[in-house]
Tab-separated table of C-alpha atoms and ligand atoms in Angstrom:
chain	number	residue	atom	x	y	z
A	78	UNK	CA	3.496	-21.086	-3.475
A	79	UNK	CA	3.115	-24.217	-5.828
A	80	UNK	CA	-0.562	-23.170	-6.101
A	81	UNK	CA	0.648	-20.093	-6.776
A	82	UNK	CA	2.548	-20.260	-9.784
A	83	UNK	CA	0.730	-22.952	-10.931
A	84	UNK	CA	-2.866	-20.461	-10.904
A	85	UNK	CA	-0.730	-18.113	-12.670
A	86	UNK	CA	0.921	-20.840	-15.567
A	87	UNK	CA	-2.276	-21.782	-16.585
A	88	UNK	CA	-3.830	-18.387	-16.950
A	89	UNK	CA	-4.360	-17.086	-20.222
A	90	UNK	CA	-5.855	-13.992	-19.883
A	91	UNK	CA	-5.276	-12.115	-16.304
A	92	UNK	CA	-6.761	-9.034	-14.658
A	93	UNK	CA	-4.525	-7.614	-11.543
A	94	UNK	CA	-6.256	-5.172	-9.260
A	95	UNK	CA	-4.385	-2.402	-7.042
A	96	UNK	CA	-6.051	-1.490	-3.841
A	97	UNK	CA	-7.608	1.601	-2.480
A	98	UNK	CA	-5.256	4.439	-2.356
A	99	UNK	CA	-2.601	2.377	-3.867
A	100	UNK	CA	0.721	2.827	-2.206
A	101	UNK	CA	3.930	1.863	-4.026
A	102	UNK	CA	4.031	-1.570	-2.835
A	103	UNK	CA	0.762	-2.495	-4.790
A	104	UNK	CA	1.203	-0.607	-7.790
A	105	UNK	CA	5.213	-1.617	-7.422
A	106	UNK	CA	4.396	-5.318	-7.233
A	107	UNK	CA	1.271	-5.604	-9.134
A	108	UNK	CA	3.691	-3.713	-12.045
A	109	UNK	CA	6.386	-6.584	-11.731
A	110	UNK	CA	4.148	-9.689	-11.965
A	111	UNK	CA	2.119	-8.048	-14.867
A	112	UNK	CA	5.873	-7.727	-17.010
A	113	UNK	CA	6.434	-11.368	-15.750
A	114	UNK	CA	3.177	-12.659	-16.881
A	115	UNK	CA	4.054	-10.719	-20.831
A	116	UNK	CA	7.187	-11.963	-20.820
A	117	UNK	CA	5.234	-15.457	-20.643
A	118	UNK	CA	2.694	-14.328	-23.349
A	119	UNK	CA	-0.085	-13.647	-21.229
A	120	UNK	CA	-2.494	-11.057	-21.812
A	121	UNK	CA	-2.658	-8.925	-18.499
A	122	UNK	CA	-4.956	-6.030	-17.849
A	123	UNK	CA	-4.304	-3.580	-15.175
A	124	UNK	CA	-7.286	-1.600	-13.078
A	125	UNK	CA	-7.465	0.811	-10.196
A	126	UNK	CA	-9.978	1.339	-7.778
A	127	UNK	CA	-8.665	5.309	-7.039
A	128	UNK	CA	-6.322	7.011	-9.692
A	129	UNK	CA	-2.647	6.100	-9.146
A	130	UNK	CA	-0.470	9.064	-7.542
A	131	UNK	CA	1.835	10.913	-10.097
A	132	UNK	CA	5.010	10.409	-8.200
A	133	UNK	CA	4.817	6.482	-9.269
A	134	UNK	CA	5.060	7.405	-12.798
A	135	UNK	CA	8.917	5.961	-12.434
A	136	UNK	CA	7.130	2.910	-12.312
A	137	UNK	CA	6.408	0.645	-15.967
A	138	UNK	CA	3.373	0.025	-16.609
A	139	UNK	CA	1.829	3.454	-14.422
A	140	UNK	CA	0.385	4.707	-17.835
A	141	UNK	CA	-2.340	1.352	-18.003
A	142	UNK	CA	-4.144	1.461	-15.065
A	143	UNK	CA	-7.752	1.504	-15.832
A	144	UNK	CA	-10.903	2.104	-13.522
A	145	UNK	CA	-12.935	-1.627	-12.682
A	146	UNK	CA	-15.980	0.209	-14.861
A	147	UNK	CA	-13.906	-0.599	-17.735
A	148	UNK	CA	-13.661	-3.932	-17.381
A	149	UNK	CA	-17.006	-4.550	-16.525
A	150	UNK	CA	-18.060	-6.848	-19.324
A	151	UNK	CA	-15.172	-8.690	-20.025
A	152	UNK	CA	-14.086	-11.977	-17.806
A	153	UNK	CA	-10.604	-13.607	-17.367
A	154	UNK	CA	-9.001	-16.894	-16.320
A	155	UNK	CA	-8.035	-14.984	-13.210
A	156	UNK	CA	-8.494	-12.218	-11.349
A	157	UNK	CA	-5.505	-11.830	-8.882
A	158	UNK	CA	-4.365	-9.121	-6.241
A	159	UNK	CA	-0.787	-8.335	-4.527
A	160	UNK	CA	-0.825	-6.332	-0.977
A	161	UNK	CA	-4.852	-5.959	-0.743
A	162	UNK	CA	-5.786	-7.300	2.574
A	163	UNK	CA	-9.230	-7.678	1.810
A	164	UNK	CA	-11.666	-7.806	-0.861
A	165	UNK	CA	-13.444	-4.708	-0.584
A	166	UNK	CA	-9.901	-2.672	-0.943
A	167	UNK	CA	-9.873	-3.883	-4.497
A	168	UNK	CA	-12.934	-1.411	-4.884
A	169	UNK	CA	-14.413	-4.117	-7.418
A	170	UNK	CA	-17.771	-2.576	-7.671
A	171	UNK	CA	-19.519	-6.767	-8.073
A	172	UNK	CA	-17.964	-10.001	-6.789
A	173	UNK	CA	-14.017	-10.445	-7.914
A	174	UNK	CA	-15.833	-14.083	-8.997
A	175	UNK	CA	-17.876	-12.040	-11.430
A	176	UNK	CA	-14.621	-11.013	-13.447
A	177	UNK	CA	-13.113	-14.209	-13.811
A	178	UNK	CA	-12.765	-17.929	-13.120
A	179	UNK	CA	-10.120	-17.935	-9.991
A	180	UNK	CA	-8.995	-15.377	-7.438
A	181	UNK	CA	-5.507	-14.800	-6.421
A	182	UNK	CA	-4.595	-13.238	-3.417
A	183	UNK	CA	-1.074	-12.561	-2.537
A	184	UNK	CA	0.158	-10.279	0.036
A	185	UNK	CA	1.936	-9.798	3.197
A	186	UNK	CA	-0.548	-7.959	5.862
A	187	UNK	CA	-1.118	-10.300	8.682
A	188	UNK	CA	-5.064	-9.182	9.152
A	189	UNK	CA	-5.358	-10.273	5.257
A	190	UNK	CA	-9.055	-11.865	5.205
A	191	UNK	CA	-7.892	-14.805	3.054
A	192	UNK	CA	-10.164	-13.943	0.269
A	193	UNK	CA	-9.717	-16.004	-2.956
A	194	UNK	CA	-9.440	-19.317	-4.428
A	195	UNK	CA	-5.625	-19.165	-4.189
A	196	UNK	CA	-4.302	-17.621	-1.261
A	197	UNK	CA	-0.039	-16.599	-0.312
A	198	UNK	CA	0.053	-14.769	2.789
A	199	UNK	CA	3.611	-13.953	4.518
A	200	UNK	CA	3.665	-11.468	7.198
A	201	UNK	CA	7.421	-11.816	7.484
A	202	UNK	CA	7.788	-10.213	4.226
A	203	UNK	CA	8.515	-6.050	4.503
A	204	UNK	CA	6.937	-5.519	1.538
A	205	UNK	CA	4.552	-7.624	-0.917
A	206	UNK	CA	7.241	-6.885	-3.841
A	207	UNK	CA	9.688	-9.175	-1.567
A	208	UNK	CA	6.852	-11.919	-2.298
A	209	UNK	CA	6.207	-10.880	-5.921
A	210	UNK	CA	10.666	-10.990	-6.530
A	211	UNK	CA	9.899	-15.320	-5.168
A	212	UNK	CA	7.059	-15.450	-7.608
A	213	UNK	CA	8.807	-14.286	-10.724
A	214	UNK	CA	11.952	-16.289	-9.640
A	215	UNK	CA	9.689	-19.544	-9.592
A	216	UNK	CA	7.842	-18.553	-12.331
A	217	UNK	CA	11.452	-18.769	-14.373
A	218	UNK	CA	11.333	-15.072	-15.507
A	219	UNK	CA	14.729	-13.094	-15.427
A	220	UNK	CA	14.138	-9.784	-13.455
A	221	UNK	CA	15.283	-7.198	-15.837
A	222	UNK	CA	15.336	-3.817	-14.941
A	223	UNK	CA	12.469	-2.659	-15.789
A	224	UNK	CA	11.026	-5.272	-13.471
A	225	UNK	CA	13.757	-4.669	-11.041
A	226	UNK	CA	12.333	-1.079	-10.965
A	227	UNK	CA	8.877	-1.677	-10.174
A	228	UNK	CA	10.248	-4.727	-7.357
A	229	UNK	CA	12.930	-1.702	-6.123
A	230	UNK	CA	9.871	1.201	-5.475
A	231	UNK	CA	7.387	-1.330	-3.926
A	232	UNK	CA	10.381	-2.344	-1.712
A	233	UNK	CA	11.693	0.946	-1.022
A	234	UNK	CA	8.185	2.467	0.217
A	235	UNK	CA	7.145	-0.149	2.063
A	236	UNK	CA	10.458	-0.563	4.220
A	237	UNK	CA	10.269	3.249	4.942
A	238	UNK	CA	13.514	3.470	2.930
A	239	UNK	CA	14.825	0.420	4.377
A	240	UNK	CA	14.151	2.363	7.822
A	241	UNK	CA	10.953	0.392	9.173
A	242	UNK	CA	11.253	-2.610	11.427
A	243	UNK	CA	10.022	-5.029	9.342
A	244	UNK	CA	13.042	-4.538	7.143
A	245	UNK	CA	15.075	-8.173	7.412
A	246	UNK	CA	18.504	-9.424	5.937
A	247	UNK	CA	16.080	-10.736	2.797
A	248	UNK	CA	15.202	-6.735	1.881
A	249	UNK	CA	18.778	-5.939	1.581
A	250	UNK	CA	19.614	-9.088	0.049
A	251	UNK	CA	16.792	-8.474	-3.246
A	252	UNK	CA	17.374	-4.657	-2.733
A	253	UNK	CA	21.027	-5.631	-3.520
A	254	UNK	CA	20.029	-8.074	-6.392
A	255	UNK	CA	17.669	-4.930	-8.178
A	256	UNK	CA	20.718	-2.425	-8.139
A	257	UNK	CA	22.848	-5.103	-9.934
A	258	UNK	CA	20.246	-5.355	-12.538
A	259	UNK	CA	21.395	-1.722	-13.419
A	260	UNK	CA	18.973	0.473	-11.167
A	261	UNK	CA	20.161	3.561	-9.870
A	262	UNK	CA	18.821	4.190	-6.027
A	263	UNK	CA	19.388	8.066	-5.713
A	264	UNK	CA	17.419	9.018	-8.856
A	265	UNK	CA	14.841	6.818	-7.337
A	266	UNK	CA	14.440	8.515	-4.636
A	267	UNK	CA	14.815	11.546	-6.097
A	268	UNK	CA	11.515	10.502	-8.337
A	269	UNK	CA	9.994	9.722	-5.234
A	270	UNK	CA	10.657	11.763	-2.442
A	271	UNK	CA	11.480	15.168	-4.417
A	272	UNK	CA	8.909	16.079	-6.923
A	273	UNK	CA	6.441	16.956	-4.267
A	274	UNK	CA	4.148	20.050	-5.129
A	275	UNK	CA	4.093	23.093	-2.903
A	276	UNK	CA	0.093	22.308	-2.312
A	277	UNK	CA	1.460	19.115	-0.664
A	278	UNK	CA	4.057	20.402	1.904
A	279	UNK	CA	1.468	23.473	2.653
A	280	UNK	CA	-0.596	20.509	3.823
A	281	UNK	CA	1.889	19.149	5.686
A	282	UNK	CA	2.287	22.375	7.557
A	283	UNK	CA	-1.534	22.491	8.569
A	284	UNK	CA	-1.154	18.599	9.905
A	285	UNK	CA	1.966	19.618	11.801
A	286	UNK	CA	0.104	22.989	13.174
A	287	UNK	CA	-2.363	20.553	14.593
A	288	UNK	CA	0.144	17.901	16.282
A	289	UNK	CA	-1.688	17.313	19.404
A	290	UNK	CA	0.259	15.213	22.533
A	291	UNK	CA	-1.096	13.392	25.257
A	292	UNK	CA	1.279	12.019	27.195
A	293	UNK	CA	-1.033	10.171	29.332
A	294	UNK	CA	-2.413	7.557	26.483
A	295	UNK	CA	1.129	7.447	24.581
A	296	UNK	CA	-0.258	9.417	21.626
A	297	UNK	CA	0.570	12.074	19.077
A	298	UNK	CA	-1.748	12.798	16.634
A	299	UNK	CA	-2.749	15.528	13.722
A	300	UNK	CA	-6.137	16.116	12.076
A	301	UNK	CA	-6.306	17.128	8.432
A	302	UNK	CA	-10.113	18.334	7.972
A	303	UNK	CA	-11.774	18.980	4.515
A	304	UNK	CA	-11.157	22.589	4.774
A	305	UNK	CA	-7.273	22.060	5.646
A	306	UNK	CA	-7.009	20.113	1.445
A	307	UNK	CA	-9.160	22.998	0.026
A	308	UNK	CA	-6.503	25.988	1.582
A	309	UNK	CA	-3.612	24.327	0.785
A	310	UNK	CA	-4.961	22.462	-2.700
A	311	UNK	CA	-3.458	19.064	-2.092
A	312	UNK	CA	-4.981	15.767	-2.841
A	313	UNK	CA	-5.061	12.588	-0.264
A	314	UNK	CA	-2.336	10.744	-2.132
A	315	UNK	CA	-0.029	13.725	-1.167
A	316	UNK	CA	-0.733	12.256	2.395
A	317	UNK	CA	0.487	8.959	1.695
A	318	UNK	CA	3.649	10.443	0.028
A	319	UNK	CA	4.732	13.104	2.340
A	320	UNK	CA	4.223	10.706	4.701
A	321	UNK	CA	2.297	12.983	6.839
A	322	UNK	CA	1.509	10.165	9.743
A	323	UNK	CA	5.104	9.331	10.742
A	324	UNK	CA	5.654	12.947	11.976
A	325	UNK	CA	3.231	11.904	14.839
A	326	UNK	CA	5.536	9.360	15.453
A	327	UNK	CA	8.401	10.979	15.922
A	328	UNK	CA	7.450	12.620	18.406
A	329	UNK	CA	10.364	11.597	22.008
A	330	UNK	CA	8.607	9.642	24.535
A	331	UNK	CA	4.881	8.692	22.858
A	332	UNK	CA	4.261	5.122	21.384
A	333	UNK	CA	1.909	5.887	18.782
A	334	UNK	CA	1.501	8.250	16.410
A	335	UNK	CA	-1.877	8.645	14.627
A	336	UNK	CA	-3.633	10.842	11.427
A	337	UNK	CA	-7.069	11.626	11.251
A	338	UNK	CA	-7.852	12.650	7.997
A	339	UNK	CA	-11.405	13.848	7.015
A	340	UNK	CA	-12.543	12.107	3.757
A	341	UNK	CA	-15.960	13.930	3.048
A	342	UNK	CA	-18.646	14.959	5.035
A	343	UNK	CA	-18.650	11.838	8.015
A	344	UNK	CA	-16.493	9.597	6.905
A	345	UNK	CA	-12.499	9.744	8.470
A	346	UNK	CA	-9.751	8.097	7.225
A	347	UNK	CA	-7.730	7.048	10.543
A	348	UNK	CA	-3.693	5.783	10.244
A	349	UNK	CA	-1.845	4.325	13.570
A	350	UNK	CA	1.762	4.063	13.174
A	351	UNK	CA	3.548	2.236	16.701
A	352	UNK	CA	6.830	1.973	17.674
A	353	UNK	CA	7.150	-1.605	18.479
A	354	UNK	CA	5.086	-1.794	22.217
A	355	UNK	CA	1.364	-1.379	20.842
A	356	UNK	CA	-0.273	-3.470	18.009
A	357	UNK	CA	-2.205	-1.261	16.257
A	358	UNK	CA	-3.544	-3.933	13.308
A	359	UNK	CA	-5.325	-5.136	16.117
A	360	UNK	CA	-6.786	-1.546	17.042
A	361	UNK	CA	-7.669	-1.214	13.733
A	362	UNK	CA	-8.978	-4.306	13.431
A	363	UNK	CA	-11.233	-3.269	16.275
A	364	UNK	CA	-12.903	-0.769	14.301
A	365	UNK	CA	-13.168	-2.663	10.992
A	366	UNK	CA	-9.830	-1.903	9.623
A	367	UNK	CA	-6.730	-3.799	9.535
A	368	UNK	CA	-3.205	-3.562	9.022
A	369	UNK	CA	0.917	-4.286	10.362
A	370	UNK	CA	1.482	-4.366	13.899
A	371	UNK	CA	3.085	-1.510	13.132
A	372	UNK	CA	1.266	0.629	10.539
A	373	UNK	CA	-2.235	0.329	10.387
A	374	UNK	CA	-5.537	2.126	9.185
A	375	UNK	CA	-9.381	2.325	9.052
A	376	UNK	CA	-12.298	4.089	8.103
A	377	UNK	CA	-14.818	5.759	10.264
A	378	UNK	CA	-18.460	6.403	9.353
A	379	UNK	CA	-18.596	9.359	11.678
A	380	UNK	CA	-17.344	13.405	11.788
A	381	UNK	CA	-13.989	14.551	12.652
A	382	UNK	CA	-14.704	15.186	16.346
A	383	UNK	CA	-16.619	11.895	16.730
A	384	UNK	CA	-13.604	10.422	15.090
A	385	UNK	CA	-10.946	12.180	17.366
A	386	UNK	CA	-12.785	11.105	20.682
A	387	UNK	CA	-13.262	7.243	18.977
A	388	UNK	CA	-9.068	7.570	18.568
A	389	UNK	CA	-8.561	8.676	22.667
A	390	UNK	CA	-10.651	5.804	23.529
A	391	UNK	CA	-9.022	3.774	21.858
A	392	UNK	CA	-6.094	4.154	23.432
A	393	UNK	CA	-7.052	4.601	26.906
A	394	UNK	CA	-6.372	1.705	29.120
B	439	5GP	P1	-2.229	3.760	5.889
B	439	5GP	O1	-2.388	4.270	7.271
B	439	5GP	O2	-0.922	4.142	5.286
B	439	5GP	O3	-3.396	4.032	5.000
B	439	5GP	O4	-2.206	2.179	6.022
B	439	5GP	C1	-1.289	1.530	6.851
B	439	5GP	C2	-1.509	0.050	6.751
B	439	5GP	O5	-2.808	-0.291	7.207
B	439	5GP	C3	-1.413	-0.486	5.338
B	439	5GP	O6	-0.671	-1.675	5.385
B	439	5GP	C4	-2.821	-0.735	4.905
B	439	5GP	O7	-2.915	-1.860	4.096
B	439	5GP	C5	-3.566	-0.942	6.208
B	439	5GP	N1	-4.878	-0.306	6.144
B	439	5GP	C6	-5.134	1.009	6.074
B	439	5GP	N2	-6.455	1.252	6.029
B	439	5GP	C7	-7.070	0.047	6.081
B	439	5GP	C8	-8.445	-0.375	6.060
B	439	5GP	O8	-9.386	0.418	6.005
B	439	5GP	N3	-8.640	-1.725	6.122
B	439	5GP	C9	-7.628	-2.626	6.199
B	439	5GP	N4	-7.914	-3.946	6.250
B	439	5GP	N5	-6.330	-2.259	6.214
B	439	5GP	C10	-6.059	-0.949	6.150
B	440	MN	MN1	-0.038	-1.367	0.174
């Protein structure tokens, strides 16, 4: 952590990268160290591999997210990341060296690669903003609330609403510190959980029209093809809001519950949520992905059905 804060003291200029799909943790956390770093004078510039979803437009900073193209000539003291687990989820189309002198890499996902010159990895944290709200404390910068907000939404999302197991004494505790700084948590969630456009929960229907069961390997799983986001008109971030994988899970009596969701023409996006008995970071891993023990994900070079038999056998014994 010393390293840490002492990478990001001596940085004048600073480029922070979200990752791949960002979810509100990384746009939530990346937001709150980028008003930190101002509030020290520091320029910071703010890119996104894949456009940031409209429901974190609660969050300050949402408006400045540029795509890596446009910062393709220019190179900064440092180049640093919260909740990317590896260097190809920043999407950086060359080397993050290429951009700037040092590489900072701070995050909480146990299968993080350790990419970087400075590396902060704790897997005990629910959510990367927990790690980011230690930063800016060290860093001497009063959380206000507008950095409260961005901490509170990386927080909230990650934690399931303060639902997920990974949720300690030390969530409650900052979640607790971020409402005193004047936040208010049920127009929050209202931002976040009740904005959702019809195109979305029509998708949802389709994935829960597919929920298949089998018993025998512990599994529930839907399959969202191509042709399921062209009827209904949704986009794949309305996946990651709607939170169309944890339906599998629910499901009485199965361990895992699992999305297949068909990218483009053979490539599947696959997400594993458990419910405490199988580690599916390390079935991800297994198949080049990564992840929680909990809530992990990969991405198959292969079709839909290729995809779906890869999952079964995955899980068979
Ligand atoms: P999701 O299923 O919501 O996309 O991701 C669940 C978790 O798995 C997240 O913590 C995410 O960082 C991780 N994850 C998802 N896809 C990948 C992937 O392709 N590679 C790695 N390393 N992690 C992933
Ligand atoms: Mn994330």
């Amino acid at each position: 952590m010393r390293e840490v804060i002492a990478a990001l003291r001596a940085a004048k200029t600073v480029v922070m990268s979200l990752h791949r799909q960002p979810d509100g943790d990384s746009i939530g956390s990346t937001a709150a160290i980028a008003l930190a770093l101002r509030r020290l004078g520091k320029d910071v510039t703010l890119v996104t591999p894949d456009p940031v979803p409209k429901v974190y437009d609660l969050v300050p900073t949402y408006q400045e997210f540029v795509p890596w193209e446009s910062v393709a000539e220019r190179r900064f003291d440092l180049v640093a990341m919260f909740d990317c687990a590896d260097e190809r989820r920043t999407g950086a189309p060359s080397d993050l060296t290429s951009y700037g002198a040092r590489v900072l890499n701070v995050d909480h996902h146990a299968t993080n690669t350790c990419f970087g010159d400075v590396v902060f990895i704790d897997p005990q944290a629910a959510a990367s903003a927990e790690i980011a709200a230690r930063v800016i404390d060290q860093l001497g910068v009063t959380i206000d609330r507008e950095i409260a907000l961005a901490l509170y939404v990386g927080l909230e999302t990650d934690t399931g609403g303060f639902r997920y197991a990974a949720t300690t004494p030390d969530s409650h505790r900052l979640a607790a510190r971020l409402l005193d700084a004047g936040l208010e948590p049920g127009e929050i969630s209202q931002a976040l959980y009740e904005r959702q456009a019809v195109s979305g929960l029509r998708l949802l229907g389709a994935a829960l029209q597919s929920l298949q069961v089998r018993e025998d390997l512990s599994l529930a799983y839907v399959v969202l093809s191509a042709a399921d986001f062209a009827r209904s008109g949704a986009a794949a971030a309305d996946v990651e809001t709607l939170g169309v994988v944890d339906y599998a899970r629910r499901v009485d009596g199965i361990e895992v519950g699992a999305l297949l969701r068909e990218e483009g023409p053979g490539q599947v996006k696959l997400s594993l949520r458990s419910k405490g008995l199988v580690d599916v970071a390390r079935l991800a891993a297994s198949l080049g992905g990564g992840g929680h023990e909990r809530a992990a994900g990969a991405t198959l070079a292969m079709s839909l059905q290729e995809a779906e038999a890869t999952l079964l056998s995955l899980l068979r014994p």
